[in-house]
CSV table of C-alpha atoms in Angstrom, one decimal:
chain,number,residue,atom,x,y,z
A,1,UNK,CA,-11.9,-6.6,-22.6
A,2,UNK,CA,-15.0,-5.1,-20.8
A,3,UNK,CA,-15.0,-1.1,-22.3
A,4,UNK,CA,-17.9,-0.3,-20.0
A,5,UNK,CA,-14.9,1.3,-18.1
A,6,UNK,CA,-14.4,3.9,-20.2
A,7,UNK,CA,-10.3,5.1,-21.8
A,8,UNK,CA,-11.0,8.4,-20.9
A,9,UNK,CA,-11.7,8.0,-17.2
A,10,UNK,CA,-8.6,9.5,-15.4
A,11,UNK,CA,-6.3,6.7,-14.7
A,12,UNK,CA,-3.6,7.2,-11.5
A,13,UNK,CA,-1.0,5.2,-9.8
A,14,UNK,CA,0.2,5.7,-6.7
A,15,UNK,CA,3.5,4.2,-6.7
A,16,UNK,CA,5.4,3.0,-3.3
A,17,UNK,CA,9.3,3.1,-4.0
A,18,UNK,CA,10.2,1.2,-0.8
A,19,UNK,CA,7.1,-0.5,-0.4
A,20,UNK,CA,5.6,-0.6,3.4
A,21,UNK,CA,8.8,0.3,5.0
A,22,UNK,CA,8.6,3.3,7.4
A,23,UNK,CA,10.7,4.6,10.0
A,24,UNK,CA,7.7,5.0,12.6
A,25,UNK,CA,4.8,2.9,14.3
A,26,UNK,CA,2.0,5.0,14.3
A,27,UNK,CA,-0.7,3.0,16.3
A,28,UNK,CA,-3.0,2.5,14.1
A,29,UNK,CA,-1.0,2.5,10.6
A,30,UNK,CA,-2.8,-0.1,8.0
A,31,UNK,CA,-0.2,-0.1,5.6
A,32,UNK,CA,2.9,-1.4,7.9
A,33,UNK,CA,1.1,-4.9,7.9
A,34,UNK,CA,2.0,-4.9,4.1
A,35,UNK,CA,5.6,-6.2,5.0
A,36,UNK,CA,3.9,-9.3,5.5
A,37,UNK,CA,3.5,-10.1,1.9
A,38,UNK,CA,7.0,-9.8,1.4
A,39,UNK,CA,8.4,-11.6,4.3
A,40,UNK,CA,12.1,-12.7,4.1
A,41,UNK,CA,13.0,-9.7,1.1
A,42,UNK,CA,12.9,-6.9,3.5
A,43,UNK,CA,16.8,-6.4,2.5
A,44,UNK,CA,15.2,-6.1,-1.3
A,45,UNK,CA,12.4,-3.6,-0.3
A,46,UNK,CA,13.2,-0.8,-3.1
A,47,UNK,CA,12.3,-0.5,-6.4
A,48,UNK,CA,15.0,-1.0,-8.8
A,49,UNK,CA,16.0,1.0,-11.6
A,50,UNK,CA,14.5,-1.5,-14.1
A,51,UNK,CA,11.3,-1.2,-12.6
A,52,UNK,CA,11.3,2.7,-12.4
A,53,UNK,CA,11.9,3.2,-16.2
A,54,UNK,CA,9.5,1.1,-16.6
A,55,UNK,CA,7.0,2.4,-14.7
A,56,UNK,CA,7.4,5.8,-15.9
A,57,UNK,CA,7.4,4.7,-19.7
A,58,UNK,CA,4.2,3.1,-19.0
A,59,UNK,CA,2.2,5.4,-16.9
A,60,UNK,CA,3.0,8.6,-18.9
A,61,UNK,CA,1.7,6.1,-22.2
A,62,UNK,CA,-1.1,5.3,-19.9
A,63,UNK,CA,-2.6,8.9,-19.4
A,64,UNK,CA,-5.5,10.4,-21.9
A,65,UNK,CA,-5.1,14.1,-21.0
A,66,UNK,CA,-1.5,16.0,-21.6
A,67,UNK,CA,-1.0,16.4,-17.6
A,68,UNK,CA,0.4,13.8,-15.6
A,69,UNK,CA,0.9,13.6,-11.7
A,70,UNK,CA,3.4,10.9,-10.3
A,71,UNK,CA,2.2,10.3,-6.9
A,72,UNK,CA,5.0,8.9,-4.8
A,73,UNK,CA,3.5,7.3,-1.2
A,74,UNK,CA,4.7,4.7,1.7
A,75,UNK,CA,5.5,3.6,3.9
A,76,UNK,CA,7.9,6.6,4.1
A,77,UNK,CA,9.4,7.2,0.6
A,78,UNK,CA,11.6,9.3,2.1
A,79,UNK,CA,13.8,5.9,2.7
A,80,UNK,CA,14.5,5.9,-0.9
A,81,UNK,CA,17.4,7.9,-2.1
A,82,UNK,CA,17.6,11.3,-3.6
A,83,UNK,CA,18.9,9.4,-6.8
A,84,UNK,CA,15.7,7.1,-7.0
A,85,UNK,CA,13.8,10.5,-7.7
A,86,UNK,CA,16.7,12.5,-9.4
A,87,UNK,CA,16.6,9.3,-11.9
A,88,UNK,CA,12.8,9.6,-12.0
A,89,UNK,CA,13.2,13.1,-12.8
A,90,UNK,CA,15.2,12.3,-16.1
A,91,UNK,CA,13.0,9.3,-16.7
A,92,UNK,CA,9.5,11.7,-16.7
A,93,UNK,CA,11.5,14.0,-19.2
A,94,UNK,CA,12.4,11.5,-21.8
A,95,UNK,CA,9.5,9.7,-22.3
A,96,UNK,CA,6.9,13.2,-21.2
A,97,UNK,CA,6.2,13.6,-24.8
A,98,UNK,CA,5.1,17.4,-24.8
A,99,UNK,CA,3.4,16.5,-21.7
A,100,UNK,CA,3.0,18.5,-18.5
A,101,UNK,CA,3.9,16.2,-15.5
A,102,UNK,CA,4.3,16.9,-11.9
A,103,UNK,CA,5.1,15.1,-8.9
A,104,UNK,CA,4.1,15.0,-5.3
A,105,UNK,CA,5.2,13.3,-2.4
A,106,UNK,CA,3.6,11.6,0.9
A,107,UNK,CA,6.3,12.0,4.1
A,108,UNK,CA,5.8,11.6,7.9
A,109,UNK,CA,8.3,14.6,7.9
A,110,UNK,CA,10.8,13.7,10.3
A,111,UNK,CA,13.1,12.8,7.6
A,112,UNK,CA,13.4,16.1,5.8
A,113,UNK,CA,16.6,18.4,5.9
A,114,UNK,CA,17.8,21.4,4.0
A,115,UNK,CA,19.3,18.6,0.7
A,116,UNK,CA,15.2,17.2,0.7
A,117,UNK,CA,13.7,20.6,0.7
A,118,UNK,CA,16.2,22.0,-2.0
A,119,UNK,CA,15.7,19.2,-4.0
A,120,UNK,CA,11.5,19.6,-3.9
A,121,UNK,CA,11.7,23.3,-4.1
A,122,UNK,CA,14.5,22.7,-7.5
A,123,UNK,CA,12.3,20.2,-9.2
A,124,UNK,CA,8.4,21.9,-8.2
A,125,UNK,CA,7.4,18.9,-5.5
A,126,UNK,CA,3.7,19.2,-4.0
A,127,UNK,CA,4.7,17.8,-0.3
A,128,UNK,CA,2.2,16.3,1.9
A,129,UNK,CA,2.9,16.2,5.5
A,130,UNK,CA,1.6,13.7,8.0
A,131,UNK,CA,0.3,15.6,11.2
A,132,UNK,CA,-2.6,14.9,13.1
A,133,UNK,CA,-2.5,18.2,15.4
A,134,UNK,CA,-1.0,19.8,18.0
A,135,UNK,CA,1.8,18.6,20.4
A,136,UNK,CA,-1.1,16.6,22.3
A,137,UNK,CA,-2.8,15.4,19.4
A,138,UNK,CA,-0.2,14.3,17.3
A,139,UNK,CA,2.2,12.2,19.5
A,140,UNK,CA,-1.2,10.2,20.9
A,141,UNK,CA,-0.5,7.5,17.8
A,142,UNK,CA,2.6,9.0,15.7
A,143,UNK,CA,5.3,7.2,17.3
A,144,UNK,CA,8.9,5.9,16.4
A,145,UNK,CA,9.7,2.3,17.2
A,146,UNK,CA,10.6,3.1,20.7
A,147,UNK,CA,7.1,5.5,21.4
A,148,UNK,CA,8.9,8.3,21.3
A,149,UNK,CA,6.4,11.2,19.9
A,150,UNK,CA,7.2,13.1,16.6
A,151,UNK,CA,5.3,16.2,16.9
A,152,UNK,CA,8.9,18.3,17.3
A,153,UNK,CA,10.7,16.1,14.4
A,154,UNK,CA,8.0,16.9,12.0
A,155,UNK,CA,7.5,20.4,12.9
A,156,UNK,CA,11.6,21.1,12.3
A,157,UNK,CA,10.4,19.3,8.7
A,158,UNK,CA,7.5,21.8,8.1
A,159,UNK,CA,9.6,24.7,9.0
A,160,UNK,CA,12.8,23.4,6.8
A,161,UNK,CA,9.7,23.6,4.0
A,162,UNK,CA,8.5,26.7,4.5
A,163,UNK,CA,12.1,28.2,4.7
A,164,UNK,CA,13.1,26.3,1.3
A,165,UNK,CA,9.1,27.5,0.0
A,166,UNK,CA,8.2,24.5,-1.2
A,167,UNK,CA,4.5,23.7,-1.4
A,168,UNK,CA,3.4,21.8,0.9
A,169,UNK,CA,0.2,20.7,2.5
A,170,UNK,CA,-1.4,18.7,5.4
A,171,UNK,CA,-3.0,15.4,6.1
A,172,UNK,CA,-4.4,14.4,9.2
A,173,UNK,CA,-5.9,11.2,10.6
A,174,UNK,CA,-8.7,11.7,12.6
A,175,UNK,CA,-8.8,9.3,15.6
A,176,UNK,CA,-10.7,9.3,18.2
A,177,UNK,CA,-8.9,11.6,20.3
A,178,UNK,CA,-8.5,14.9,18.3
A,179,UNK,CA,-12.0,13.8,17.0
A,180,UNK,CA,-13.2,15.4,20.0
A,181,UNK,CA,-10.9,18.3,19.9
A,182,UNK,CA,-12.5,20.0,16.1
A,183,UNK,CA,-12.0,23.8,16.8
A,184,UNK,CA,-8.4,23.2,18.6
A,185,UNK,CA,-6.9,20.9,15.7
A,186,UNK,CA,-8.7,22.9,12.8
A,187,UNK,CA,-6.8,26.1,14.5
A,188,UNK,CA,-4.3,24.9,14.9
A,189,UNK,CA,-3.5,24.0,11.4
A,190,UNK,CA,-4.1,27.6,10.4
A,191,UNK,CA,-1.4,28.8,12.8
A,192,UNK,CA,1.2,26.5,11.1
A,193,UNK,CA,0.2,28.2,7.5
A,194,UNK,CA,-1.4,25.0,5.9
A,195,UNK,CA,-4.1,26.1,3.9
A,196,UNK,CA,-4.4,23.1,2.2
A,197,UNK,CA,-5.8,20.2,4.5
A,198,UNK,CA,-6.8,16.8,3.8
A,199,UNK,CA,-8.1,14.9,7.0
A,200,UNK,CA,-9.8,11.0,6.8
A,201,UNK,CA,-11.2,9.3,9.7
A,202,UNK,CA,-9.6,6.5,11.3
A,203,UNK,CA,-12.1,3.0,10.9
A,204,UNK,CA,-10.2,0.0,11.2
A,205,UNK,CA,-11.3,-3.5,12.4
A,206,UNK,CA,-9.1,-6.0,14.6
A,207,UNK,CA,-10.2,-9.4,13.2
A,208,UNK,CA,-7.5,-11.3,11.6
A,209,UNK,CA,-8.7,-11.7,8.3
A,210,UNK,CA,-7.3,-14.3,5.7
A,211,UNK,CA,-9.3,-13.3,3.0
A,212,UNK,CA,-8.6,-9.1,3.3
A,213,UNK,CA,-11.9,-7.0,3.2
A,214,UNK,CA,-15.0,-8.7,2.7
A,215,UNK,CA,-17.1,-6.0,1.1
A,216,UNK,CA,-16.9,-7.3,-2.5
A,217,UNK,CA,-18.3,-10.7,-1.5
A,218,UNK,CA,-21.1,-9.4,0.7
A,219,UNK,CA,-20.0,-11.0,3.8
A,220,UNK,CA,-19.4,-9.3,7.2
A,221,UNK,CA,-16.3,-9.6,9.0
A,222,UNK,CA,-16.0,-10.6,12.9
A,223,UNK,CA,-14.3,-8.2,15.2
A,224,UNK,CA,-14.1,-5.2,17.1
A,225,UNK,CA,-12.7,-1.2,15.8
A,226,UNK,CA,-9.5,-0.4,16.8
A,227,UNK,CA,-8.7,1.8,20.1
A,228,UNK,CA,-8.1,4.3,17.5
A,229,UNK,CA,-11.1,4.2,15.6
A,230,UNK,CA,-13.7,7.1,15.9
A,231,UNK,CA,-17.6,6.3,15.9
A,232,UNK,CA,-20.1,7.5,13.1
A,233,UNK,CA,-21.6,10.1,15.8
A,234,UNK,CA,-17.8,11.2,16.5
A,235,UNK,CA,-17.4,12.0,13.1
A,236,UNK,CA,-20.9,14.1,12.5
A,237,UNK,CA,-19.8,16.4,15.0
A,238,UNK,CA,-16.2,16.6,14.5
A,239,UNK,CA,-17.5,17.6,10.4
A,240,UNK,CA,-19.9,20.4,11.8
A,241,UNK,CA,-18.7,21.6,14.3
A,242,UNK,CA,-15.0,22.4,12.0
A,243,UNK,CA,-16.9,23.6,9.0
A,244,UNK,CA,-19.2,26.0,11.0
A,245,UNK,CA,-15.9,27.8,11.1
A,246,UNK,CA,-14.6,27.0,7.8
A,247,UNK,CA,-17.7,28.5,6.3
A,248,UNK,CA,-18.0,31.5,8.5
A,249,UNK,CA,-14.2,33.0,8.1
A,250,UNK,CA,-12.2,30.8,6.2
A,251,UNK,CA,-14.1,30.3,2.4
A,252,UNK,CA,-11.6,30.9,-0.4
A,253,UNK,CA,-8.4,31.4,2.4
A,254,UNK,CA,-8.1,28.0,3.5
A,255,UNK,CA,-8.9,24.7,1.8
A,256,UNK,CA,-10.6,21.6,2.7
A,257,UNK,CA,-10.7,18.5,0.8
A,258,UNK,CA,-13.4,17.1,2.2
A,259,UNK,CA,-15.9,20.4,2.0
A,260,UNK,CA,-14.5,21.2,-1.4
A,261,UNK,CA,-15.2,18.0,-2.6
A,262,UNK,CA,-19.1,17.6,-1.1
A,263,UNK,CA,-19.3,21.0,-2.8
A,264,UNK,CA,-18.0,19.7,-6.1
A,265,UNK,CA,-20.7,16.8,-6.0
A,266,UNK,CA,-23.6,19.4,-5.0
A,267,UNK,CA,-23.0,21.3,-8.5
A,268,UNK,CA,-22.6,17.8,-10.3
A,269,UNK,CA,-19.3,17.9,-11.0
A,270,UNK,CA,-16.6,15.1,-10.0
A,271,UNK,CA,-15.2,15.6,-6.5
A,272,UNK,CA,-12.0,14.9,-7.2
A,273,UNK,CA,-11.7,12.5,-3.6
A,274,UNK,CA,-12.3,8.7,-4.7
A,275,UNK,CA,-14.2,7.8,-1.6
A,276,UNK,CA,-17.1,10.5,-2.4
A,277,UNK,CA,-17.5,9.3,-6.4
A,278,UNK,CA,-20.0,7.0,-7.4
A,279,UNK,CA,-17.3,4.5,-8.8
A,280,UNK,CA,-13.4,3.9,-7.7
A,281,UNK,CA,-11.1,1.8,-9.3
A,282,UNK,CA,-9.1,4.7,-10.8
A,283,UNK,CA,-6.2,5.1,-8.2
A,284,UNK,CA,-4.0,1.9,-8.2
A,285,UNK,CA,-1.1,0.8,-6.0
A,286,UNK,CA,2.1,0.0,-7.3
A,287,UNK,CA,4.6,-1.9,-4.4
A,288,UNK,CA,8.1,-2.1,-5.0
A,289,UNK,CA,8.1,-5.3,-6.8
A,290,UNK,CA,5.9,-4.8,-9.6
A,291,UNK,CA,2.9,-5.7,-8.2
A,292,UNK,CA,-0.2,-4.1,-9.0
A,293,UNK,CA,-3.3,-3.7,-6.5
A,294,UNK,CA,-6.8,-2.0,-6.7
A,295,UNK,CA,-6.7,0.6,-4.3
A,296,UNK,CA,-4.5,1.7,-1.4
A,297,UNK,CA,-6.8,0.2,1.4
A,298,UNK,CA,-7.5,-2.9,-0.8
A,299,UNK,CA,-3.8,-4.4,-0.9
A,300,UNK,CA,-4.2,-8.1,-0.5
A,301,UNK,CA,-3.6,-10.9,-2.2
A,302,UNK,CA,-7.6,-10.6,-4.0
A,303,UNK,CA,-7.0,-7.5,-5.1
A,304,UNK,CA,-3.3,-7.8,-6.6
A,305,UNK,CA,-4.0,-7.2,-10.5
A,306,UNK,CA,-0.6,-8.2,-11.5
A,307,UNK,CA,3.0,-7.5,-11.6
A,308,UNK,CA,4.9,-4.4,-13.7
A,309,UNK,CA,7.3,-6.9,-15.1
A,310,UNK,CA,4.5,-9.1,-17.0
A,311,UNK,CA,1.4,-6.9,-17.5
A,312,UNK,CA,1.5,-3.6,-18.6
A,313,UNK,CA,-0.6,-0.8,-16.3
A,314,UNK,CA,-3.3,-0.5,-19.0
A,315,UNK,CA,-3.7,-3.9,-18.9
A,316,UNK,CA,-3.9,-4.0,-14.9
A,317,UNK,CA,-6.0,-1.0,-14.6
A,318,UNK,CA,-8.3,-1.2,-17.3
A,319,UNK,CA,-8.8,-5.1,-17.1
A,320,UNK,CA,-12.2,-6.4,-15.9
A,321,UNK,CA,-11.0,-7.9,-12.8
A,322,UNK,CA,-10.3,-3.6,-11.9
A,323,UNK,CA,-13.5,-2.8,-13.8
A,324,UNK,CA,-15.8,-5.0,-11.3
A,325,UNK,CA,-13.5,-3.3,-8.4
A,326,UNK,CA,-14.7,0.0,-9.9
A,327,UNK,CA,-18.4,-0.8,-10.6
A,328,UNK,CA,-19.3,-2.7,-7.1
A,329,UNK,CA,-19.3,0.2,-4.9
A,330,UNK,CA,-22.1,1.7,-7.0
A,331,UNK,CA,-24.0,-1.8,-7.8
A,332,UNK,CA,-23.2,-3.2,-4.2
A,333,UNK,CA,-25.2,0.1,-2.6
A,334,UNK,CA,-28.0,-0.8,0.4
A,335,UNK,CA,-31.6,0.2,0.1
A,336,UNK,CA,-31.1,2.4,2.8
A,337,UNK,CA,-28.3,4.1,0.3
A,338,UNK,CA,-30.6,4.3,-2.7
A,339,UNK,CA,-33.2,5.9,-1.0
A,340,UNK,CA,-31.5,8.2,0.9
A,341,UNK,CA,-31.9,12.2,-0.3
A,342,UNK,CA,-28.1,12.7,-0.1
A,343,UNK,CA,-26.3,10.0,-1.9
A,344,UNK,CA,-25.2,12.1,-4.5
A,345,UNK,CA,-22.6,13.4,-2.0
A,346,UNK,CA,-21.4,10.6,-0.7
A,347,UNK,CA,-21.8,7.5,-2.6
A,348,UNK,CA,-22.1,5.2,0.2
A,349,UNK,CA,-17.9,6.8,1.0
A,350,UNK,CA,-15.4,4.3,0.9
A,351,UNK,CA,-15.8,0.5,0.4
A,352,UNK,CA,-13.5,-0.5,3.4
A,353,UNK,CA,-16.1,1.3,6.0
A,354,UNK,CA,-18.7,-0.4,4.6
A,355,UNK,CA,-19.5,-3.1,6.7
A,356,UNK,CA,-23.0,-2.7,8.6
A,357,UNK,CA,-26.6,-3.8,7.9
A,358,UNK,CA,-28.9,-1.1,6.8
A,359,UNK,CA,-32.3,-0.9,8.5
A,360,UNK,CA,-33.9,-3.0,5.8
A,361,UNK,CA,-31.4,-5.7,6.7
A,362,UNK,CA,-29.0,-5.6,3.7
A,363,UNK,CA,-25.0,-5.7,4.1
A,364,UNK,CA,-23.1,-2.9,2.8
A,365,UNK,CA,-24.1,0.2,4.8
A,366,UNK,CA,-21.0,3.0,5.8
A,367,UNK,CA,-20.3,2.2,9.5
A,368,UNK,CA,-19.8,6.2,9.4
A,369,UNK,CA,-23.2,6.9,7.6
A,370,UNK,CA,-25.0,8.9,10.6
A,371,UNK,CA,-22.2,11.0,10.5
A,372,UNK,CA,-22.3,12.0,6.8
A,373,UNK,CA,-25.9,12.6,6.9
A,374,UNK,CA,-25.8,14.7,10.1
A,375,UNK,CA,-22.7,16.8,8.3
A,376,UNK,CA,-24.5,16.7,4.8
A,377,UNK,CA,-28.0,17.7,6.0
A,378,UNK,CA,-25.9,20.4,8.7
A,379,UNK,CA,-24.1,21.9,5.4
A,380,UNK,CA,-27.0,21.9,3.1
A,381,UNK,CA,-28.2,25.5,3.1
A,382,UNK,CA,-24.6,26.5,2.9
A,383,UNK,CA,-23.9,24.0,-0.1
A,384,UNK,CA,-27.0,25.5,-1.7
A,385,UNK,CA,-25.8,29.3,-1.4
A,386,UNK,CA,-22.6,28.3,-2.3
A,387,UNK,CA,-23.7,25.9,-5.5
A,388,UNK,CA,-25.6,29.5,-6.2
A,389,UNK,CA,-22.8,31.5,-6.3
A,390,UNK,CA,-21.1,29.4,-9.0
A,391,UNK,CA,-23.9,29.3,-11.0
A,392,UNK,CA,-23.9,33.4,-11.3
A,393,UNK,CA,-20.5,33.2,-11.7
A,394,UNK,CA,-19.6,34.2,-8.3
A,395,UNK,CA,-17.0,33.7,-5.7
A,396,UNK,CA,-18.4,30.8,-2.8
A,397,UNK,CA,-16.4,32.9,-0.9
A,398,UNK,CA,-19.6,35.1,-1.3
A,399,UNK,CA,-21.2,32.7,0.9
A,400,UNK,CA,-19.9,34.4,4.3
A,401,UNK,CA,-21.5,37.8,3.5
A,402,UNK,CA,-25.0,35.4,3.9
C-alpha cells in the first residue's frame, strides 16, 4: 500500500442508514438518483444490525485522535428508526475505548416531533437542518412528492428543536433564486437563531452520464446546468454582498462555514471544509449495503471502493485507489490555477465543478472560479486584519472596530 497518504490524516465516514431514500423531491437533489444503483431492493433499503456493529467496530478502530464524530446523512435518515440509533448508541459505547465520540445528524426536518428532539437533546445530537430561506425561498425547490412546499413543516421541526435545546444548525443550497436574494436569506437566518450556517452553491449538469463525473479522466462532459444551478458571477456577488454584513456586525455572533474556513486557509491552517483543502479523499460514503465510495458527490460505480462486509474501512479509505482520489484534485490543477495569487484559499474548490477550460486551454478549471476570486480578492483586506488579530492573540471579532 501507497503511505504517501499519510495514517494520521483525519479519516471520516459519512454513513447513509437508509441509503438515498427520502420523503421529498427537492428539484434539484443529486443524491435521490442513487436509488438507481439499487434498483429492485428498495423494500431492503436499511442498514441492518450486522452492518451497524460493524461499522461502528471499525470506524472507532479507524480513527488516530481520541475524538470521534459519527456523521449520519441521506437521503433522510430520519426514515430509520429511533432503535437504529438507540442501538448505535450502545454500539459507540462498547467498542469507544476511552474515546470521546459524538454524533450528528443531516434531516430535511419535516420529520421531527417532540420523541426525535428528546431523543437528540438525551444523547447530545449536533442537528443540521435543510432550509434554503424564507417562505419564498425555500418552497422554490424543497418539495414533497406531490409539490407541496415544506417551508411550514420544517419550521414546526426547528421550533420543536429549539424547545427541546438541542443544537442545531443550518444548511442552505444556494440556487439560483435566493442567490439573488443575499441580504434577505442571510437575515433571515439570524431571525430564526441559527448562528451556525453552512450554505453550498447549486452546480449540477443535465447530461446523462454513464461513466459519473469525468474530472478524474480529464474529459469534459456534454450538457447544459440545471434550472437550478447558479452562474460563477451569481455566486461572486451573492459571497460579497452577504459577508459585507457578516464582517461589519456579525464577527464572533454568528458563524459561517464558508468565511471561517477561507479564514482558516489565510493563517495556514486546515479549513476544516473538504472542497477548500488542497487534497480530499478524507470523507467517505457508506450506503446501506456496505458499500463504500469516495466522496458524497462522487457515488458511482468508479468511485465505489468496496463493500463493509469484505474490506475493512482502513482498507477502503486508505487504499491507493482512495489515495489517487485524494491526490488528483491537487495534481490535476490548470495553469490558470497554479498561477493564480489566491489558490491557497481555494484549491481549485470541489472536483465536481470543475469542468471548464482555463484560458491557456487546459481542462479542469472551477465553473464557479470568477466567483471565488471576485469574493477572495473582495475579502482580502478583511482576511488580512483578521489573520492579524490572531497573530497578536486577538479576537477577529476585533476586525469590526477597523
Amino acid at each position: 500500500m501507497n503511505t504517501a497518504f499519510p495514517f494520521s490524516h483525519p479519516l471520516y465516514v459519512m454513513a447513509k442508514p437508509a441509503g438515498a431514500q427520502c420523503n421529498l423531491r427537492c428539484a434539484y437533489c443529486y443524491y435521490l438518483e442513487k436509488e438507481k444503483l439499487y434498483a429492485g431492493h428498495r423494500e431492503k433499503m436499511m442498514m441492518d444490525d450486522t452492518l451497524l456493529e460493524k461499522f461502528v467496530r471499525e470506524y472507532i478502530e479507524a480513527q488516530t485522535t481520541p475524538y470521534v464524530l459519527f456523521t449520519w446523512h441521506g437521503g433522510e435518515p430520519l426514515l430509520q428508526s429511533r432503535t437504529f440509533y438507540e442501538r448505535a448508541l450502545q454500539l459507540q459505547q462498547l467498542y469507544a475505548g476511552g474515546r470521546q465520540i459524538d454524533n450528528c445528524i443531516q434531516t430535511n426536518g419535516t420529520l421531527l416531533n417532540d420523541d426525535w428532539c428528546g431523543f437528540f437533546k438525551d444523547n447530545g445530537f449536533l442537528v443540521g437542518i435543510s432550509i434554503d430561506g424564507d417562505l419564498p425561498l425555500h418552497d422554490a425547490y424543497r418539495h414533497t412528492p406531490s409539490r407541496q412546499g415544506t417551508f411550514h413543516q420544517v419550521m414546526r421541526g426547528i421550533s420543536l428543536l429549539q424547545r427541546h435545546g438541542v443544537e442545531w444548525n443550518g444548511m442552505a443550497v444556494v440556487n439560483h433564486i435566493n442567490v439573488k436574494h443575499p441580504l434577505e436569506f442571510y437575515r433571515f437566518f439570524k431571525s430564526i437563531g441559527c448562528r451556525y450556517l453552512q450554505f453550498a452553491p447549486i452546480v449540477e449538469r443535465t447530461a446523462t452520464r454513464s461513466d459519473g463525473l469525468l474530472w478524474a479522466s480529464g474529459m469534459q462532459a456534454e450538457g447544459s446546468l440545471s434550472p437550478p444551478s447558479i452562474t460563477a458571477g451569481e455566486w461572486g456577488e451573492f459571497l460579497c454582498t452577504l459577508f459585507d454584513e457578516w464582517v461589519r456586525q456579525d464577527v464572533g455572533e454568528y458563524f459561517i462555514q464558508l468565511f471561517d474556513a477561507t479564514l482558516a486557509n489565510w493563517v495556514g491552517e486546515a479549513p476544516g471544509v473538504c472542497i477548500l483543502s488542497a487534497e480530499c479523499g478524507n470523507v467517505g460514503v457508506l450506503e446501506y449495503n456496505g458499500d463504500m465510495y469516495s466522496c458524497d458527490h462522487f457515488v458511482y460505480p468508479e468511485y465505489l471502493l468496496g463493500n463493509l462486509h469484505r474490506h475493512t474501512i482502513t482498507e477502503m479509505m486508505r487504499s491507493d485507489r482512495q489515495q489517487h482520489f485524494a491526490q488528483y484534485k491537487r495534481q490535476s490543477l490548470p495553469r490558470q490555477c497554479k498561477e493564480c495569487n489566491y489558490l491557497f484559499a481555494c484549491h481549485g474548490e470541489c472536483p465536481k465543478n470543475r469542468f471548464l477550460y482555463d484560458r491557456y486551454g487546459q481542462f479542469g478549471l472551477n465553473f464557479l472560479c470568477q466567483g471565488y476570486h471576485c469574493f477572495f480578492e473582495h475579502a482580502a483586506p478583511y482576511m488580512d486584519r483578521m489573520a492579524q488579530l490572531l497573530d497578536e492573540g486577538k479576537a477577529p471579532a476585533l476586525v469590526m472596530k477597523g
